mmCIF file of C-alpha atoms in Angstrom:
data_model
loop_
_atom_site.group_PDB
_atom_site.id
_atom_site.type_symbol
_atom_site.label_atom_id
_atom_site.label_comp_id
_atom_site.label_asym_id
_atom_site.label_seq_id
_atom_site.Cartn_x
_atom_site.Cartn_y
_atom_site.Cartn_z
ATOM 1 C CA UNK A 1 39.859 -18.307 -19.106
ATOM 2 C CA UNK A 2 37.739 -16.336 -21.543
ATOM 3 C CA UNK A 3 33.974 -15.791 -21.239
ATOM 4 C CA UNK A 4 32.328 -16.104 -24.576
ATOM 5 C CA UNK A 5 28.728 -14.848 -25.251
ATOM 6 C CA UNK A 6 26.924 -17.731 -27.075
ATOM 7 C CA UNK A 7 23.489 -17.700 -28.899
ATOM 8 C CA UNK A 8 22.535 -21.281 -28.113
ATOM 9 C CA UNK A 9 24.074 -22.813 -25.044
ATOM 10 C CA UNK A 10 23.113 -26.453 -25.824
ATOM 11 C CA UNK A 11 24.842 -26.448 -29.260
ATOM 12 C CA UNK A 12 27.936 -24.581 -27.867
ATOM 13 C CA UNK A 13 28.127 -27.116 -25.005
ATOM 14 C CA UNK A 14 27.998 -30.029 -27.643
ATOM 15 C CA UNK A 15 30.816 -28.445 -29.600
ATOM 16 C CA UNK A 16 33.285 -28.124 -26.795
ATOM 17 C CA UNK A 17 32.196 -31.243 -25.076
ATOM 18 C CA UNK A 18 31.263 -33.757 -27.860
ATOM 19 C CA UNK A 19 33.711 -32.123 -30.410
ATOM 20 C CA UNK A 20 36.785 -30.795 -28.489
ATOM 21 C CA UNK A 21 36.581 -33.366 -25.632
ATOM 22 C CA UNK A 22 36.008 -30.877 -22.743
ATOM 23 C CA UNK A 23 33.857 -31.557 -19.802
ATOM 24 C CA UNK A 24 31.269 -29.474 -18.176
ATOM 25 C CA UNK A 25 32.737 -28.074 -14.871
ATOM 26 C CA UNK A 26 29.842 -25.827 -13.768
ATOM 27 C CA UNK A 27 26.388 -24.691 -14.767
ATOM 28 C CA UNK A 28 24.653 -21.477 -13.290
ATOM 29 C CA UNK A 29 22.156 -18.928 -14.209
ATOM 30 C CA UNK A 30 18.579 -19.586 -15.359
ATOM 31 C CA UNK A 31 17.246 -22.607 -16.818
ATOM 32 C CA UNK A 32 16.261 -20.557 -20.055
ATOM 33 C CA UNK A 33 19.641 -18.738 -20.254
ATOM 34 C CA UNK A 34 22.175 -20.948 -18.600
ATOM 35 C CA UNK A 35 26.029 -20.207 -18.331
ATOM 36 C CA UNK A 36 28.329 -22.977 -18.402
ATOM 37 C CA UNK A 37 32.044 -23.481 -17.626
ATOM 38 C CA UNK A 38 33.752 -26.154 -19.815
ATOM 39 C CA UNK A 39 37.422 -27.150 -19.438
ATOM 40 C CA UNK A 40 39.644 -30.111 -19.813
ATOM 41 C CA UNK A 41 39.219 -32.280 -16.698
ATOM 42 C CA UNK A 42 37.306 -31.374 -13.578
ATOM 43 C CA UNK A 43 40.036 -29.308 -11.680
ATOM 44 C CA UNK A 44 38.385 -25.767 -11.122
ATOM 45 C CA UNK A 45 41.947 -24.215 -11.011
ATOM 46 C CA UNK A 46 42.660 -25.306 -14.500
ATOM 47 C CA UNK A 47 41.740 -23.060 -17.198
ATOM 48 C CA UNK A 48 38.375 -23.178 -18.986
ATOM 49 C CA UNK A 49 36.039 -21.303 -20.902
ATOM 50 C CA UNK A 50 32.775 -19.753 -19.807
ATOM 51 C CA UNK A 51 29.900 -19.930 -22.188
ATOM 52 C CA UNK A 52 27.452 -17.189 -21.195
ATOM 53 C CA UNK A 53 24.103 -15.716 -22.596
ATOM 54 C CA UNK A 54 22.687 -12.336 -22.504
ATOM 55 C CA UNK A 55 20.509 -11.683 -19.394
ATOM 56 C CA UNK A 56 18.942 -8.420 -19.764
ATOM 57 C CA UNK A 57 18.046 -8.251 -23.440
ATOM 58 C CA UNK A 58 16.779 -10.544 -26.305
ATOM 59 C CA UNK A 59 19.234 -12.943 -27.565
ATOM 60 C CA UNK A 60 21.142 -11.183 -30.377
ATOM 61 C CA UNK A 61 23.844 -12.422 -32.875
ATOM 62 C CA UNK A 62 27.410 -12.234 -31.733
ATOM 63 C CA UNK A 63 29.148 -9.454 -33.297
ATOM 64 C CA UNK A 64 32.957 -10.136 -33.824
ATOM 65 C CA UNK A 65 35.156 -7.035 -33.570
ATOM 66 C CA UNK A 66 38.603 -6.187 -34.599
ATOM 67 C CA UNK A 67 41.112 -7.104 -32.128
ATOM 68 C CA UNK A 68 40.073 -10.620 -31.080
ATOM 69 C CA UNK A 69 41.412 -13.201 -33.314
ATOM 70 C CA UNK A 70 41.400 -16.816 -31.647
ATOM 71 C CA UNK A 71 41.810 -18.568 -28.638
ATOM 72 C CA UNK A 72 44.716 -21.261 -28.648
ATOM 73 C CA UNK A 73 44.199 -24.553 -26.897
ATOM 74 C CA UNK A 74 46.703 -27.260 -26.518
ATOM 75 C CA UNK A 75 45.327 -30.753 -26.507
ATOM 76 C CA UNK A 76 46.558 -34.329 -27.580
ATOM 77 C CA UNK A 77 45.431 -36.127 -30.731
ATOM 78 C CA UNK A 78 44.172 -33.798 -33.496
ATOM 79 C CA UNK A 79 43.009 -36.836 -35.688
ATOM 80 C CA UNK A 80 40.745 -37.807 -32.840
ATOM 81 C CA UNK A 81 39.442 -34.188 -32.174
ATOM 82 C CA UNK A 82 38.870 -33.958 -35.964
ATOM 83 C CA UNK A 83 36.761 -37.220 -35.963
ATOM 84 C CA UNK A 84 34.883 -36.282 -32.859
ATOM 85 C CA UNK A 85 34.082 -32.812 -34.311
ATOM 86 C CA UNK A 86 32.796 -34.409 -37.701
ATOM 87 C CA UNK A 87 30.694 -37.229 -35.516
ATOM 88 C CA UNK A 88 29.068 -34.404 -33.589
ATOM 89 C CA UNK A 89 28.081 -32.679 -36.873
ATOM 90 C CA UNK A 90 30.855 -29.754 -36.698
ATOM 91 C CA UNK A 91 33.485 -28.916 -39.258
ATOM 92 C CA UNK A 92 37.156 -29.674 -38.716
ATOM 93 C CA UNK A 93 39.951 -27.878 -40.281
ATOM 94 C CA UNK A 94 43.078 -29.346 -41.978
ATOM 95 C CA UNK A 95 45.800 -30.474 -39.632
ATOM 96 C CA UNK A 96 49.037 -28.739 -40.582
ATOM 97 C CA UNK A 97 52.548 -28.784 -39.415
ATOM 98 C CA UNK A 98 53.686 -25.079 -38.802
ATOM 99 C CA UNK A 99 57.093 -23.755 -37.496
ATOM 100 C CA UNK A 100 58.575 -26.719 -38.686
ATOM 101 C CA UNK A 101 57.163 -29.142 -36.034
ATOM 102 C CA UNK A 102 53.750 -27.765 -34.377
ATOM 103 C CA UNK A 103 50.886 -29.659 -35.424
ATOM 104 C CA UNK A 104 47.776 -27.372 -35.450
ATOM 105 C CA UNK A 105 44.096 -27.329 -36.767
ATOM 106 C CA UNK A 106 42.011 -24.340 -36.889
ATOM 107 C CA UNK A 107 38.121 -24.607 -36.019
ATOM 108 C CA UNK A 108 35.298 -22.272 -35.561
ATOM 109 C CA UNK A 109 32.746 -22.784 -32.732
ATOM 110 C CA UNK A 110 29.094 -22.420 -33.609
ATOM 111 C CA UNK A 111 29.102 -18.605 -32.847
ATOM 112 C CA UNK A 112 32.226 -17.727 -34.992
ATOM 113 C CA UNK A 113 34.780 -17.980 -32.481
ATOM 114 C CA UNK A 114 38.073 -19.197 -34.044
ATOM 115 C CA UNK A 115 39.920 -21.743 -32.239
ATOM 116 C CA UNK A 116 43.489 -22.864 -32.757
ATOM 117 C CA UNK A 117 44.138 -26.320 -31.671
ATOM 118 C CA UNK A 118 47.763 -27.111 -30.953
ATOM 119 C CA UNK A 119 48.671 -30.746 -30.712
ATOM 120 C CA UNK A 120 50.584 -31.567 -27.505
ATOM 121 C CA UNK A 121 52.494 -34.274 -29.162
ATOM 122 C CA UNK A 122 54.798 -32.476 -31.618
ATOM 123 C CA UNK A 123 55.471 -33.708 -35.204
ATOM 124 C CA UNK A 124 58.958 -34.934 -35.711
ATOM 125 C CA UNK A 125 61.335 -32.228 -37.053
ATOM 126 C CA UNK A 126 62.035 -32.245 -40.822
ATOM 127 C CA UNK A 127 65.670 -32.313 -41.598
#
C-alpha cells in the first residue's frame, strides 16, 4: 500500500482508526517520530497504509504535487463511517451514488490526502 508522510502521527492514527475503522498493524521508528502501518484487519499480507514522519529534518508541512489525486478504499457501511468520522472530530463528505450503482464518499485526512471511500455494498441499480 501507499506510504504517506504525516505531520502528526497521533492525529493521523486517530483519523484512520477511529474514523475509518482501520487497526494499527505495526509501529516502528523512534518514540518522537513514530511510523505506523494501518489497515483493515491484522493480516500483514493485506493492503495497508504506512504513515511515516520525517527522520532527518524538522517536520515540515505536507506539499501535495500534481499527479497524485487520491487513494481509493473499499469498505462497508458508509453511513457508519461518516458517523465515526464525525464522532472523532473529522469531516465526512457527502455520500453519493456514481456510475448508477456505486456508493462513495470523499474524505480528506488531517494532512490533506484525499481518500475515496467506496461502499462494498452497492446501491440498487436505478431503472
